[in-house]
Amino acid sequence: MSFVDQSAKQGGFSSASEYIVALVAAANKKHGEIEEALLAGIASGPAEPWTDDEWRAIRERVESRSVN
């Protein structure tokens, strides 16, 4: 059994084709969400440099996620 067939079965899809269609739809949705986020960022105004404290806070959040 191929990876696609196995994934389709595990995902409750009736066929590999149905599974592929769902994957493409999910990718299109995610692409749209990313595009919306980028446009919102552009519309939010000019960029401002982050402070050392902001960078430190980001680093701490990332490091705390990698520990769990």
mmCIF file with all atom_site columns, N, CA and C in Angstrom, residues 5-6 8 14-15 20 23 26 30 32 35 37-39 41 44 46 48 50 53 55-56 61 64 67:
data_model
loop_
_atom_site.group_PDB
_atom_site.id
_atom_site.type_symbol
_atom_site.label_atom_id
_atom_site.label_alt_id
_atom_site.label_comp_id
_atom_site.label_asym_id
_atom_site.label_entity_id
_atom_site.label_seq_id
_atom_site.pdbx_PDB_ins_code
_atom_site.Cartn_x
_atom_site.Cartn_y
_atom_site.Cartn_z
_atom_site.occupancy
_atom_site.B_iso_or_equiv
_atom_site.pdbx_formal_charge
_atom_site.auth_seq_id
_atom_site.auth_comp_id
_atom_site.auth_asym_id
_atom_site.auth_atom_id
_atom_site.pdbx_PDB_model_num
ATOM 1  N N  . ASP A 1 5  ? -2.251  6.077  -0.338 1.00 0.00 ? 5  ASP A N  1
ATOM 2  C CA . ASP A 1 5  ? -3.382  5.189  -0.045 1.00 0.00 ? 5  ASP A CA 1
ATOM 3  C C  . ASP A 1 5  ? -3.538  4.987  1.464  1.00 0.00 ? 5  ASP A C  1
ATOM 4  N N  . GLN A 1 6  ? -2.439  4.787  2.142  1.00 0.00 ? 6  GLN A N  1
ATOM 5  C CA . GLN A 1 6  ? -2.472  4.593  3.591  1.00 0.00 ? 6  GLN A CA 1
ATOM 6  C C  . GLN A 1 6  ? -2.958  5.856  4.303  1.00 0.00 ? 6  GLN A C  1
ATOM 7  N N  . ALA A 1 8  ? -4.836  8.208  3.039  1.00 0.00 ? 8  ALA A N  1
ATOM 8  C CA . ALA A 1 8  ? -6.251  8.388  2.706  1.00 0.00 ? 8  ALA A CA 1
ATOM 9  C C  . ALA A 1 8  ? -7.117  7.509  3.606  1.00 0.00 ? 8  ALA A C  1
ATOM 10 N N  . SER A 1 14 ? -12.479 8.187  1.112  1.00 0.00 ? 14 SER A N  1
ATOM 11 C CA . SER A 1 14 ? -12.923 7.012  0.372  1.00 0.00 ? 14 SER A CA 1
ATOM 12 C C  . SER A 1 14 ? -11.954 6.607  -0.725 1.00 0.00 ? 14 SER A C  1
ATOM 13 N N  . SER A 1 15 ? -11.065 7.512  -1.117 1.00 0.00 ? 15 SER A N  1
ATOM 14 C CA . SER A 1 15 ? -10.090 7.193  -2.161 1.00 0.00 ? 15 SER A CA 1
ATOM 15 C C  . SER A 1 15 ? -8.873  8.097  -2.035 1.00 0.00 ? 15 SER A C  1
ATOM 16 N N  . ILE A 1 20 ? -6.165  13.614 -2.033 1.00 0.00 ? 20 ILE A N  1
ATOM 17 C CA . ILE A 1 20 ? -5.348  14.600 -2.738 1.00 0.00 ? 20 ILE A CA 1
ATOM 18 C C  . ILE A 1 20 ? -6.125  15.903 -2.916 1.00 0.00 ? 20 ILE A C  1
ATOM 19 N N  . LEU A 1 23 ? -6.050  17.705 0.301  1.00 0.00 ? 23 LEU A N  1
ATOM 20 C CA . LEU A 1 23 ? -4.733  18.309 0.537  1.00 0.00 ? 23 LEU A CA 1
ATOM 21 C C  . LEU A 1 23 ? -4.566  19.602 -0.249 1.00 0.00 ? 23 LEU A C  1
ATOM 22 N N  . ALA A 1 26 ? -6.698  22.321 1.325  1.00 0.00 ? 26 ALA A N  1
ATOM 23 C CA . ALA A 1 26 ? -6.080  22.816 2.563  1.00 0.00 ? 26 ALA A CA 1
ATOM 24 C C  . ALA A 1 26 ? -4.897  23.727 2.253  1.00 0.00 ? 26 ALA A C  1
ATOM 25 N N  . LYS A 1 30 ? -4.545  27.675 3.274  1.00 0.00 ? 30 LYS A N  1
ATOM 26 C CA . LYS A 1 30 ? -3.393  28.182 4.020  1.00 0.00 ? 30 LYS A CA 1
ATOM 27 C C  . LYS A 1 30 ? -2.704  29.301 3.244  1.00 0.00 ? 30 LYS A C  1
ATOM 28 N N  . GLY A 1 32 ? -4.098  31.389 1.192  1.00 0.00 ? 32 GLY A N  1
ATOM 29 C CA . GLY A 1 32 ? -4.937  32.574 1.341  1.00 0.00 ? 32 GLY A CA 1
ATOM 30 C C  . GLY A 1 32 ? -4.758  33.232 2.694  1.00 0.00 ? 32 GLY A C  1
ATOM 31 N N  . GLU A 1 35 ? -1.456  35.052 2.695  1.00 0.00 ? 35 GLU A N  1
ATOM 32 C CA . GLU A 1 35 ? -1.562  36.273 1.899  1.00 0.00 ? 35 GLU A CA 1
ATOM 33 C C  . GLU A 1 35 ? -2.307  37.363 2.670  1.00 0.00 ? 35 GLU A C  1
ATOM 34 N N  . ALA A 1 37 ? -2.490  37.715 5.909  1.00 0.00 ? 37 ALA A N  1
ATOM 35 C CA . ALA A 1 37 ? -1.619  38.184 6.987  1.00 0.00 ? 37 ALA A CA 1
ATOM 36 C C  . ALA A 1 37 ? -0.551  39.134 6.451  1.00 0.00 ? 37 ALA A C  1
ATOM 37 N N  . LEU A 1 38 ? 0.001   38.819 5.299  1.00 0.00 ? 38 LEU A N  1
ATOM 38 C CA . LEU A 1 38 ? 1.012   39.699 4.699  1.00 0.00 ? 38 LEU A CA 1
ATOM 39 C C  . LEU A 1 38 ? 0.412   41.046 4.321  1.00 0.00 ? 38 LEU A C  1
ATOM 40 N N  . LEU A 1 39 ? -0.773  41.032 3.725  1.00 0.00 ? 39 LEU A N  1
ATOM 41 C CA . LEU A 1 39 ? -1.429  42.282 3.347  1.00 0.00 ? 39 LEU A CA 1
ATOM 42 C C  . LEU A 1 39 ? -1.785  43.108 4.583  1.00 0.00 ? 39 LEU A C  1
ATOM 43 N N  . GLY A 1 41 ? -0.145  43.098 7.355  1.00 0.00 ? 41 GLY A N  1
ATOM 44 C CA . GLY A 1 41 ? 1.121   43.660 7.823  1.00 0.00 ? 41 GLY A CA 1
ATOM 45 C C  . GLY A 1 41 ? 1.535   44.874 7.018  1.00 0.00 ? 41 GLY A C  1
ATOM 46 N N  . SER A 1 44 ? -0.525  47.866 7.941  1.00 0.00 ? 44 SER A N  1
ATOM 47 C CA . SER A 1 44 ? -0.419  48.330 9.328  1.00 0.00 ? 44 SER A CA 1
ATOM 48 C C  . SER A 1 44 ? 0.490   49.540 9.494  1.00 0.00 ? 44 SER A C  1
ATOM 49 N N  . PRO A 1 46 ? 4.344   51.750 8.552  1.00 0.00 ? 46 PRO A N  1
ATOM 50 C CA . PRO A 1 46 ? 5.780   51.529 8.395  1.00 0.00 ? 46 PRO A CA 1
ATOM 51 C C  . PRO A 1 46 ? 6.349   50.626 9.496  1.00 0.00 ? 46 PRO A C  1
ATOM 52 N N  . GLU A 1 48 ? 8.911   49.265 12.255 1.00 0.00 ? 48 GLU A N  1
ATOM 53 C CA . GLU A 1 48 ? 9.752   49.890 13.276 1.00 0.00 ? 48 GLU A CA 1
ATOM 54 C C  . GLU A 1 48 ? 10.722  48.841 13.797 1.00 0.00 ? 48 GLU A C  1
ATOM 55 N N  . TRP A 1 50 ? 12.810  46.439 16.120 1.00 0.00 ? 50 TRP A N  1
ATOM 56 C CA . TRP A 1 50 ? 12.528  45.833 17.422 1.00 0.00 ? 50 TRP A CA 1
ATOM 57 C C  . TRP A 1 50 ? 13.630  46.179 18.400 1.00 0.00 ? 50 TRP A C  1
ATOM 58 N N  . ASP A 1 53 ? 14.902  44.163 24.054 1.00 0.00 ? 53 ASP A N  1
ATOM 59 C CA . ASP A 1 53 ? 13.967  43.461 24.937 1.00 0.00 ? 53 ASP A CA 1
ATOM 60 C C  . ASP A 1 53 ? 12.955  42.639 24.137 1.00 0.00 ? 53 ASP A C  1
ATOM 61 N N  . TRP A 1 55 ? 13.445  41.315 21.095 1.00 0.00 ? 55 TRP A N  1
ATOM 62 C CA . TRP A 1 55 ? 14.184  40.167 20.563 1.00 0.00 ? 55 TRP A CA 1
ATOM 63 C C  . TRP A 1 55 ? 14.408  39.125 21.665 1.00 0.00 ? 55 TRP A C  1
ATOM 64 N N  . ARG A 1 56 ? 14.748  39.594 22.846 1.00 0.00 ? 56 ARG A N  1
ATOM 65 C CA . ARG A 1 56 ? 14.985  38.688 23.970 1.00 0.00 ? 56 ARG A CA 1
ATOM 66 C C  . ARG A 1 56 ? 13.702  37.906 24.296 1.00 0.00 ? 56 ARG A C  1
ATOM 67 N N  . ARG A 1 61 ? 10.611  32.789 24.175 1.00 0.00 ? 61 ARG A N  1
ATOM 68 C CA . ARG A 1 61 ? 9.422   32.003 23.782 1.00 0.00 ? 61 ARG A CA 1
ATOM 69 C C  . ARG A 1 61 ? 9.824   30.812 22.922 1.00 0.00 ? 61 ARG A C  1
ATOM 70 N N  . SER A 1 64 ? 11.628  28.198 25.067 1.00 0.00 ? 64 SER A N  1
ATOM 71 C CA . SER A 1 64 ? 10.727  27.478 25.978 1.00 0.00 ? 64 SER A CA 1
ATOM 72 C C  . SER A 1 64 ? 9.904   26.434 25.229 1.00 0.00 ? 64 SER A C  1
ATOM 73 N N  . VAL A 1 67 ? 12.018  23.165 24.572 1.00 0.00 ? 67 VAL A N  1
ATOM 74 C CA . VAL A 1 67 ? 12.298  22.349 25.757 1.00 0.00 ? 67 VAL A CA 1
ATOM 75 C C  . VAL A 1 67 ? 11.172  21.354 26.000 1.00 0.00 ? 67 VAL A C  1
#
